[in-house]
């Protein structure tokens, strides 16, 4: 993908998917799907989609009472993104196996780690969500595969299968219908490693759930993260502005694919009578050498 310059600082109408993301990242207008983990979870649950059970919401890290939680659970800050401060914990006596980091933690070490994340992020919302740790199709002692749908109403642009049980994280790609993505559409960076594609047993149900959420959100585009037990589909996260392709450090889209998904986004805007966004500089991925 070629690089662009922002020296001229001229406003222009977006065309590519990553340019639409740039318009969202740089737009200060509130968007309905941008909210914390708990409101999003409540919203998706109102759509009739299964969500991990909420055990408790603690006001701050120091309030977390591990004695009130089951043997398997997830702790995550309510209003931080990606995996910052997230702990997938399985109780082993007085210690906890942390599945994402693949090592043992004491309760005090978990809390200290979350405190450090809050200090780094300088986020005023210190609430901690404790919720169900879903057992995925890949086994009880594994982190469930994360299936990330980039979807434009009923049109699936791409599906990412993210395996966080490895270091580095492994990623595999699918096109619509869980068909292999053509070579050259995505170039992997140095952060992640290529993974082995695993089509889930209920692949069709995953896709239909992603489409359902997308249509009910009534937005031209959204990233929707789902998990599966092999039978049941669980909601993970909504990502109105996924950053991986936008920043370009994890992976890059080919110009053809960037343009193709930009076309899907444009169709959604035109359908709703929304103006095509304009930006004054390229997204970071197009500025990287």
Tab-separated table of N, CA and C in Angstrom, residues 89-234:
chain	number	residue	atom	x	y	z
A	89	UNK	N	-9.198	-15.561	34.872
A	89	UNK	CA	-8.667	-16.188	36.076
A	89	UNK	C	-9.358	-17.515	36.413
A	90	UNK	N	-8.522	-18.501	36.772
A	90	UNK	CA	-9.002	-19.800	37.245
A	90	UNK	C	-8.372	-20.045	38.609
A	91	UNK	N	-9.202	-20.196	39.619
A	91	UNK	CA	-8.714	-20.322	40.987
A	91	UNK	C	-7.995	-21.656	41.191
A	92	UNK	N	-6.800	-21.574	41.784
A	92	UNK	CA	-6.023	-22.758	42.149
A	92	UNK	C	-5.561	-22.567	43.591
A	93	UNK	N	-6.420	-22.945	44.546
A	93	UNK	CA	-6.096	-22.716	45.953
A	93	UNK	C	-6.073	-21.229	46.261
A	94	UNK	N	-4.934	-20.738	46.759
A	94	UNK	CA	-4.794	-19.319	47.085
A	94	UNK	C	-4.320	-18.487	45.896
A	95	UNK	N	-3.991	-19.142	44.804
A	95	UNK	CA	-3.490	-18.469	43.611
A	95	UNK	C	-4.508	-18.559	42.472
A	96	UNK	N	-4.189	-17.847	41.388
A	96	UNK	CA	-5.043	-17.872	40.203
A	96	UNK	C	-4.180	-18.094	38.970
A	97	UNK	N	-4.567	-19.053	38.150
A	97	UNK	CA	-3.948	-19.190	36.836
A	97	UNK	C	-4.540	-18.113	35.931
A	98	UNK	N	-3.671	-17.294	35.341
A	98	UNK	CA	-4.128	-16.234	34.436
A	98	UNK	C	-3.915	-16.741	33.008
A	99	UNK	N	-5.019	-17.044	32.311
A	99	UNK	CA	-4.927	-17.740	31.031
A	99	UNK	C	-4.266	-16.898	29.948
A	100	UNK	N	-4.476	-15.604	29.967
A	100	UNK	CA	-3.918	-14.770	28.914
A	100	UNK	C	-2.410	-14.631	29.041
A	101	UNK	N	-1.937	-14.479	30.255
A	101	UNK	CA	-0.495	-14.298	30.499
A	101	UNK	C	0.221	-15.612	30.764
A	102	UNK	N	-0.569	-16.672	30.967
A	102	UNK	CA	-0.043	-18.024	31.149
A	102	UNK	C	0.919	-18.107	32.338
A	103	UNK	N	0.507	-17.529	33.441
A	103	UNK	CA	1.276	-17.664	34.674
A	103	UNK	C	0.351	-17.500	35.871
A	104	UNK	N	0.881	-17.761	37.054
A	104	UNK	CA	0.085	-17.727	38.270
A	104	UNK	C	0.185	-16.357	38.941
A	105	UNK	N	-0.954	-15.882	39.470
A	105	UNK	CA	-1.020	-14.607	40.168
A	105	UNK	C	-1.672	-14.809	41.531
A	106	UNK	N	-1.247	-14.017	42.498
A	106	UNK	CA	-2.012	-13.893	43.732
A	106	UNK	C	-3.091	-12.838	43.511
A	107	UNK	N	-4.081	-12.798	44.395
A	107	UNK	CA	-5.120	-11.776	44.289
A	107	UNK	C	-4.502	-10.378	44.341
A	108	UNK	N	-3.519	-10.198	45.209
A	108	UNK	CA	-2.870	-8.892	45.342
A	108	UNK	C	-2.147	-8.488	44.052
A	109	UNK	N	-1.540	-9.455	43.386
A	109	UNK	CA	-0.831	-9.151	42.138
A	109	UNK	C	-1.812	-8.758	41.029
A	110	UNK	N	-2.963	-9.404	40.996
A	110	UNK	CA	-3.988	-9.040	40.005
A	110	UNK	C	-4.422	-7.593	40.218
A	111	UNK	N	-4.709	-7.243	41.460
A	111	UNK	CA	-5.176	-5.896	41.764
A	111	UNK	C	-4.099	-4.859	41.459
A	112	UNK	N	-2.856	-5.168	41.783
A	112	UNK	CA	-1.769	-4.234	41.519
A	112	UNK	C	-1.600	-4.020	40.019
A	113	UNK	N	-1.751	-5.074	39.244
A	113	UNK	CA	-1.639	-4.953	37.789
A	113	UNK	C	-2.727	-4.027	37.242
A	114	UNK	N	-3.949	-4.175	37.749
A	114	UNK	CA	-5.046	-3.320	37.288
A	114	UNK	C	-4.813	-1.872	37.717
A	115	UNK	N	-4.320	-1.679	38.941
A	115	UNK	CA	-4.002	-0.321	39.403
A	115	UNK	C	-3.012	0.354	38.458
A	116	UNK	N	-1.971	-0.372	38.052
A	116	UNK	CA	-0.948	0.192	37.172
A	116	UNK	C	-1.534	0.579	35.816
A	117	UNK	N	-2.472	-0.222	35.329
A	117	UNK	CA	-3.129	0.110	34.063
A	117	UNK	C	-3.908	1.404	34.193
A	118	UNK	N	-4.639	1.561	35.309
A	118	UNK	CA	-5.393	2.799	35.524
A	118	UNK	C	-4.451	4.001	35.616
A	119	UNK	N	-3.336	3.839	36.286
A	119	UNK	CA	-2.381	4.956	36.403
A	119	UNK	C	-1.830	5.344	35.038
A	120	UNK	N	-1.558	4.350	34.217
A	120	UNK	CA	-1.025	4.609	32.880
A	120	UNK	C	-2.055	5.283	31.993
A	121	UNK	N	-3.299	4.809	32.053
A	121	UNK	CA	-4.346	5.327	31.177
A	121	UNK	C	-4.944	6.637	31.685
A	122	UNK	N	-4.784	6.904	32.966
A	122	UNK	CA	-5.350	8.113	33.585
A	122	UNK	C	-6.852	8.192	33.334
A	123	UNK	N	-7.521	7.040	33.520
A	123	UNK	CA	-8.954	6.960	33.295
A	123	UNK	C	-9.683	7.189	34.613
A	124	UNK	N	-10.620	8.139	34.649
A	124	UNK	CA	-11.293	8.436	35.926
A	124	UNK	C	-12.287	7.367	36.356
A	125	UNK	N	-12.730	6.521	35.432
A	125	UNK	CA	-13.697	5.481	35.769
A	125	UNK	C	-12.928	4.248	36.232
A	126	UNK	N	-12.983	3.966	37.517
A	126	UNK	CA	-12.177	2.884	38.096
A	126	UNK	C	-12.989	1.613	38.334
A	127	UNK	N	-14.206	1.529	37.820
A	127	UNK	CA	-15.040	0.352	38.070
A	127	UNK	C	-14.449	-0.902	37.410
A	128	UNK	N	-14.642	-2.028	38.089
A	128	UNK	CA	-14.144	-3.314	37.620
A	128	UNK	C	-15.322	-4.262	37.459
A	129	UNK	N	-15.429	-4.849	36.277
A	129	UNK	CA	-16.492	-5.801	35.984
A	129	UNK	C	-15.977	-7.219	36.187
A	130	UNK	N	-16.708	-8.019	36.969
A	130	UNK	CA	-16.416	-9.449	37.113
A	130	UNK	C	-17.505	-10.208	36.370
A	131	UNK	N	-17.109	-11.041	35.404
A	131	UNK	CA	-18.108	-11.746	34.609
A	131	UNK	C	-17.670	-13.178	34.317
A	132	UNK	N	-18.582	-13.926	33.724
A	132	UNK	CA	-18.374	-15.334	33.385
A	132	UNK	C	-17.214	-15.521	32.411
A	133	UNK	N	-16.398	-16.524	32.667
A	133	UNK	CA	-15.357	-16.941	31.738
A	133	UNK	C	-15.925	-18.085	30.904
A	134	UNK	N	-16.258	-17.771	29.662
A	134	UNK	CA	-16.914	-18.738	28.786
A	134	UNK	C	-15.942	-19.862	28.424
A	135	UNK	N	-16.424	-21.106	28.431
A	135	UNK	CA	-15.633	-22.243	27.975
A	135	UNK	C	-15.847	-22.378	26.471
A	136	UNK	N	-14.801	-22.173	25.711
A	136	UNK	CA	-14.913	-22.168	24.263
A	136	UNK	C	-14.870	-23.559	23.660
A	137	UNK	N	-15.059	-23.602	22.354
A	137	UNK	CA	-15.026	-24.857	21.606
A	137	UNK	C	-13.649	-25.521	21.685
A	138	UNK	N	-12.615	-24.709	21.976
A	138	UNK	CA	-11.247	-25.237	22.007
A	138	UNK	C	-10.839	-25.805	23.363
A	139	UNK	N	-11.738	-25.828	24.364
A	139	UNK	CA	-11.424	-26.523	25.602
A	139	UNK	C	-11.495	-25.667	26.849
A	140	UNK	N	-11.673	-26.323	27.994
A	140	UNK	CA	-11.930	-25.646	29.261
A	140	UNK	C	-10.741	-24.823	29.751
A	141	UNK	N	-9.539	-25.286	29.517
A	141	UNK	CA	-8.364	-24.579	30.025
A	141	UNK	C	-7.719	-23.686	28.964
A	142	UNK	N	-8.502	-23.319	27.973
A	142	UNK	CA	-8.038	-22.443	26.907
A	142	UNK	C	-8.877	-21.166	26.869
A	143	UNK	N	-8.278	-20.100	26.372
A	143	UNK	CA	-9.050	-18.897	26.098
A	143	UNK	C	-9.874	-19.153	24.843
A	144	UNK	N	-11.174	-18.894	24.877
A	144	UNK	CA	-11.974	-19.124	23.673
A	144	UNK	C	-11.453	-18.299	22.498
A	145	UNK	N	-11.481	-18.878	21.303
A	145	UNK	CA	-11.135	-18.106	20.116
A	145	UNK	C	-12.085	-16.916	20.008
A	146	UNK	N	-11.516	-15.793	19.652
A	146	UNK	CA	-12.268	-14.561	19.454
A	146	UNK	C	-12.521	-14.427	17.949
A	147	UNK	N	-13.796	-14.428	17.553
A	147	UNK	CA	-14.142	-14.241	16.140
A	147	UNK	C	-14.643	-12.816	15.950
A	148	UNK	N	-13.824	-12.020	15.275
A	148	UNK	CA	-14.108	-10.600	15.076
A	148	UNK	C	-14.705	-10.398	13.685
A	149	UNK	N	-15.924	-9.911	13.653
A	149	UNK	CA	-16.603	-9.613	12.402
A	149	UNK	C	-16.526	-8.115	12.116
A	150	UNK	N	-16.006	-7.752	10.954
A	150	UNK	CA	-16.140	-6.387	10.465
A	150	UNK	C	-17.296	-6.429	9.486
A	151	UNK	N	-18.393	-5.783	9.862
A	151	UNK	CA	-19.652	-6.022	9.164
A	151	UNK	C	-20.354	-4.710	8.832
A	152	UNK	N	-20.949	-4.701	7.664
A	152	UNK	CA	-21.646	-3.531	7.135
A	152	UNK	C	-23.104	-3.934	6.937
A	153	UNK	N	-23.905	-3.743	7.997
A	153	UNK	CA	-25.267	-4.264	8.039
A	153	UNK	C	-25.224	-5.783	7.833
A	154	UNK	N	-25.711	-6.292	6.687
A	154	UNK	CA	-25.688	-7.739	6.457
A	154	UNK	C	-24.496	-8.188	5.619
A	155	UNK	N	-23.625	-7.279	5.268
A	155	UNK	CA	-22.463	-7.619	4.451
A	155	UNK	C	-21.236	-7.804	5.338
A	156	UNK	N	-20.711	-9.009	5.371
A	156	UNK	CA	-19.494	-9.288	6.142
A	156	UNK	C	-18.286	-8.912	5.292
A	157	UNK	N	-17.440	-8.023	5.806
A	157	UNK	CA	-16.220	-7.666	5.097
A	157	UNK	C	-15.119	-8.683	5.329
A	158	UNK	N	-14.903	-9.002	6.602
A	158	UNK	CA	-13.829	-9.937	6.962
A	158	UNK	C	-14.125	-10.495	8.347
A	159	UNK	N	-13.629	-11.696	8.610
A	159	UNK	CA	-13.720	-12.320	9.932
A	159	UNK	C	-12.304	-12.666	10.370
A	160	UNK	N	-11.934	-12.242	11.582
A	160	UNK	CA	-10.636	-12.577	12.158
A	160	UNK	C	-10.838	-13.640	13.228
A	161	UNK	N	-10.050	-14.660	13.189
A	161	UNK	CA	-10.005	-15.643	14.279
A	161	UNK	C	-8.754	-15.343	15.100
A	162	UNK	N	-8.939	-14.941	16.356
A	162	UNK	CA	-7.820	-14.556	17.207
A	162	UNK	C	-7.618	-15.609	18.286
A	163	UNK	N	-6.437	-16.199	18.314
A	163	UNK	CA	-6.076	-17.213	19.303
A	163	UNK	C	-5.092	-16.589	20.290
A	164	UNK	N	-5.560	-16.308	21.499
A	164	UNK	CA	-4.740	-15.656	22.524
A	164	UNK	C	-4.055	-16.665	23.445
A	165	UNK	N	-4.081	-17.931	23.085
A	165	UNK	CA	-3.417	-18.956	23.892
A	165	UNK	C	-1.954	-19.105	23.525
A	166	UNK	N	-1.482	-18.370	22.541
A	166	UNK	CA	-0.109	-18.475	22.068
A	166	UNK	C	0.609	-17.144	22.260
A	167	UNK	N	1.920	-17.206	22.230
A	167	UNK	CA	2.732	-15.991	22.312
A	167	UNK	C	3.784	-16.034	21.208
A	168	UNK	N	3.648	-15.164	20.189
A	168	UNK	CA	2.642	-14.116	20.064
A	168	UNK	C	1.256	-14.652	19.724
A	169	UNK	N	0.280	-13.771	19.847
A	169	UNK	CA	-1.095	-14.107	19.477
A	169	UNK	C	-1.133	-14.527	18.012
A	170	UNK	N	-1.920	-15.557	17.724
A	170	UNK	CA	-2.052	-16.035	16.350
A	170	UNK	C	-3.382	-15.586	15.752
A	171	UNK	N	-3.347	-15.224	14.479
A	171	UNK	CA	-4.547	-14.730	13.811
A	171	UNK	C	-4.715	-15.432	12.480
A	172	UNK	N	-5.959	-15.745	12.162
A	172	UNK	CA	-6.307	-16.329	10.866
A	172	UNK	C	-7.467	-15.525	10.287
A	173	UNK	N	-7.615	-15.568	8.974
A	173	UNK	CA	-8.571	-14.706	8.292
A	173	UNK	C	-9.601	-15.526	7.527
A	174	UNK	N	-10.821	-15.037	7.514
A	174	UNK	CA	-11.867	-15.598	6.675
A	174	UNK	C	-12.580	-14.465	5.949
A	175	UNK	N	-13.121	-14.798	4.798
A	175	UNK	CA	-14.049	-13.910	4.128
A	175	UNK	C	-15.464	-14.267	4.531
A	176	UNK	N	-16.478	-13.693	3.868
A	176	UNK	CA	-17.875	-14.021	4.185
A	176	UNK	C	-18.124	-15.525	4.099
A	177	UNK	N	-19.003	-16.027	4.990
A	177	UNK	CA	-19.329	-17.444	5.001
A	177	UNK	C	-18.216	-18.323	5.524
A	178	UNK	N	-17.235	-17.739	6.198
A	178	UNK	CA	-16.064	-18.457	6.705
A	178	UNK	C	-15.284	-19.143	5.582
A	179	UNK	N	-15.312	-18.533	4.387
A	179	UNK	CA	-14.488	-19.016	3.285
A	179	UNK	C	-13.101	-18.388	3.404
A	180	UNK	N	-12.054	-19.073	2.945
A	180	UNK	CA	-10.699	-18.509	3.035
A	180	UNK	C	-10.611	-17.142	2.357
A	181	UNK	N	-9.911	-16.226	2.994
A	181	UNK	CA	-9.702	-14.912	2.402
A	181	UNK	C	-8.623	-15.031	1.319
A	182	UNK	N	-8.845	-14.456	0.141
A	182	UNK	CA	-7.825	-14.553	-0.921
A	182	UNK	C	-6.469	-14.013	-0.476
A	183	UNK	N	-5.405	-14.639	-0.949
A	183	UNK	CA	-4.056	-14.186	-0.633
A	183	UNK	C	-3.868	-12.736	-1.071
A	184	UNK	N	-3.132	-11.998	-0.260
A	184	UNK	CA	-2.798	-10.624	-0.610
A	184	UNK	C	-3.772	-9.579	-0.123
A	185	UNK	N	-4.937	-9.995	0.392
A	185	UNK	CA	-5.910	-9.016	0.868
A	185	UNK	C	-5.448	-8.366	2.167
A	186	UNK	N	-4.707	-9.126	3.006
A	186	UNK	CA	-4.223	-8.622	4.288
A	186	UNK	C	-2.751	-8.997	4.431
A	187	UNK	N	-1.937	-8.050	4.903
A	187	UNK	CA	-0.520	-8.300	5.175
A	187	UNK	C	-0.292	-8.207	6.675
A	188	UNK	N	0.178	-9.289	7.271
A	188	UNK	CA	0.374	-9.338	8.709
A	188	UNK	C	1.634	-8.586	9.109
A	189	UNK	N	1.545	-7.822	10.218
A	189	UNK	CA	2.700	-7.117	10.750
A	189	UNK	C	3.516	-8.011	11.678
A	190	UNK	N	4.282	-7.399	12.578
A	190	UNK	CA	5.178	-8.148	13.451
A	190	UNK	C	4.566	-8.459	14.813
A	191	UNK	N	3.411	-7.873	15.121
A	191	UNK	CA	2.822	-8.050	16.447
A	191	UNK	C	2.198	-9.416	16.624
A	192	UNK	N	1.515	-9.892	15.602
A	192	UNK	CA	0.827	-11.177	15.649
A	192	UNK	C	1.504	-12.175	14.725
A	193	UNK	N	1.169	-13.458	14.898
A	193	UNK	CA	1.685	-14.533	14.044
A	193	UNK	C	0.525	-15.180	13.292
A	194	UNK	N	0.798	-15.772	12.126
A	194	UNK	CA	-0.277	-16.450	11.396
A	194	UNK	C	-0.751	-17.676	12.156
A	195	UNK	N	-2.075	-17.886	12.180
A	195	UNK	CA	-2.657	-19.023	12.878
A	195	UNK	C	-3.296	-20.005	11.923
A	196	UNK	N	-3.786	-21.106	12.473
A	196	UNK	CA	-4.468	-22.130	11.690
A	196	UNK	C	-5.965	-21.842	11.720
A	197	UNK	N	-6.582	-21.616	10.561
A	197	UNK	CA	-8.028	-21.327	10.551
A	197	UNK	C	-8.839	-22.512	11.082
A	198	UNK	N	-9.750	-22.242	12.001
A	198	UNK	CA	-10.644	-23.261	12.546
A	198	UNK	C	-12.078	-22.772	12.347
A	199	UNK	N	-12.802	-23.432	11.467
A	199	UNK	CA	-14.195	-23.047	11.237
A	199	UNK	C	-15.039	-23.604	12.385
A	200	UNK	N	-15.712	-22.753	13.157
A	200	UNK	CA	-16.491	-23.252	14.294
A	200	UNK	C	-17.657	-24.117	13.844
A	201	UNK	N	-18.086	-25.016	14.733
A	201	UNK	CA	-19.178	-25.926	14.406
A	201	UNK	C	-20.461	-25.175	14.093
A	202	UNK	N	-20.678	-24.042	14.735
A	202	UNK	CA	-21.879	-23.244	14.508
A	202	UNK	C	-21.528	-21.941	13.788
A	203	UNK	N	-20.718	-22.063	12.741
A	203	UNK	CA	-20.263	-20.882	11.996
A	203	UNK	C	-21.429	-20.048	11.479
A	204	UNK	N	-22.462	-20.703	10.988
A	204	UNK	CA	-23.614	-19.970	10.455
A	204	UNK	C	-24.306	-19.162	11.549
A	205	UNK	N	-24.414	-19.745	12.747
A	205	UNK	CA	-25.048	-19.032	13.860
A	205	UNK	C	-24.224	-17.819	14.270
A	206	UNK	N	-22.891	-17.937	14.246
A	206	UNK	CA	-22.031	-16.788	14.540
A	206	UNK	C	-22.303	-15.656	13.551
A	207	UNK	N	-22.338	-15.998	12.262
A	207	UNK	CA	-22.557	-14.979	11.243
A	207	UNK	C	-23.924	-14.337	11.391
A	208	UNK	N	-24.944	-15.139	11.617
A	208	UNK	CA	-26.292	-14.589	11.752
A	208	UNK	C	-26.407	-13.693	12.988
A	209	UNK	N	-25.694	-14.047	14.062
A	209	UNK	CA	-25.710	-13.200	15.262
A	209	UNK	C	-25.041	-11.863	14.981
A	210	UNK	N	-23.904	-11.884	14.281
A	210	UNK	CA	-23.221	-10.638	13.932
A	210	UNK	C	-24.114	-9.765	13.060
A	211	UNK	N	-24.795	-10.356	12.089
A	211	UNK	CA	-25.696	-9.593	11.221
A	211	UNK	C	-26.858	-9.000	12.015
A	212	UNK	N	-27.400	-9.773	12.928
A	212	UNK	CA	-28.513	-9.302	13.748
A	212	UNK	C	-28.118	-8.077	14.567
A	213	UNK	N	-26.954	-8.165	15.230
A	213	UNK	CA	-26.488	-7.032	16.038
A	213	UNK	C	-26.254	-5.813	15.154
A	214	UNK	N	-25.609	-6.029	14.013
A	214	UNK	CA	-25.302	-4.918	13.110
A	214	UNK	C	-26.564	-4.218	12.639
A	215	UNK	N	-27.574	-4.978	12.238
A	215	UNK	CA	-28.817	-4.380	11.743
A	215	UNK	C	-29.548	-3.614	12.846
A	216	UNK	N	-29.568	-4.173	14.047
A	216	UNK	CA	-30.265	-3.503	15.150
A	216	UNK	C	-29.533	-2.257	15.619
A	217	UNK	N	-28.204	-2.205	15.454
A	217	UNK	CA	-27.446	-0.993	15.796
A	217	UNK	C	-27.724	0.129	14.804
A	218	UNK	N	-28.145	-0.236	13.580
A	218	UNK	CA	-28.473	0.734	12.537
A	218	UNK	C	-27.303	1.693	12.285
A	219	UNK	N	-26.151	1.125	11.970
A	219	UNK	CA	-24.954	1.904	11.663
A	219	UNK	C	-24.315	1.334	10.399
A	220	UNK	N	-23.686	2.162	9.568
A	220	UNK	CA	-23.086	1.638	8.340
A	220	UNK	C	-22.014	0.583	8.581
A	221	UNK	N	-21.312	0.682	9.712
A	221	UNK	CA	-20.249	-0.287	10.012
A	221	UNK	C	-20.092	-0.457	11.513
A	222	UNK	N	-19.759	-1.689	11.910
A	222	UNK	CA	-19.324	-1.932	13.285
A	222	UNK	C	-18.468	-3.194	13.322
A	223	UNK	N	-17.483	-3.211	14.202
A	223	UNK	CA	-16.758	-4.423	14.509
A	223	UNK	C	-17.468	-5.127	15.652
A	224	UNK	N	-17.725	-6.419	15.499
A	224	UNK	CA	-18.471	-7.186	16.496
A	224	UNK	C	-17.671	-8.430	16.850
A	225	UNK	N	-17.318	-8.576	18.120
A	225	UNK	CA	-16.544	-9.716	18.599
A	225	UNK	C	-17.485	-10.744	19.215
A	226	UNK	N	-17.341	-11.995	18.786
A	226	UNK	CA	-18.175	-13.077	19.290
A	226	UNK	C	-17.314	-14.265	19.711
A	227	UNK	N	-17.861	-15.081	20.627
A	227	UNK	CA	-17.235	-16.323	21.063
A	227	UNK	C	-18.229	-17.458	20.865
A	228	UNK	N	-17.744	-18.674	20.862
A	228	UNK	CA	-18.642	-19.814	20.718
A	228	UNK	C	-18.194	-20.982	21.582
A	229	UNK	N	-19.180	-21.698	22.107
A	229	UNK	CA	-18.919	-22.957	22.800
A	229	UNK	C	-18.945	-24.123	21.818
A	230	UNK	N	-19.258	-23.842	20.578
A	230	UNK	CA	-19.510	-24.870	19.581
A	230	UNK	C	-20.994	-25.058	19.362
A	231	UNK	N	-21.771	-24.656	20.381
A	231	UNK	CA	-23.233	-24.698	20.288
A	231	UNK	C	-23.836	-23.313	20.486
A	232	UNK	N	-23.395	-22.620	21.533
A	232	UNK	CA	-23.944	-21.305	21.857
A	232	UNK	C	-23.003	-20.194	21.409
A	233	UNK	N	-23.585	-19.101	20.946
A	233	UNK	CA	-22.825	-17.915	20.548
A	233	UNK	C	-22.911	-16.888	21.668
A	234	UNK	N	-21.756	-16.333	22.044
A	234	UNK	CA	-21.689	-15.311	23.086
A	234	UNK	C	-21.149	-14.008	22.515
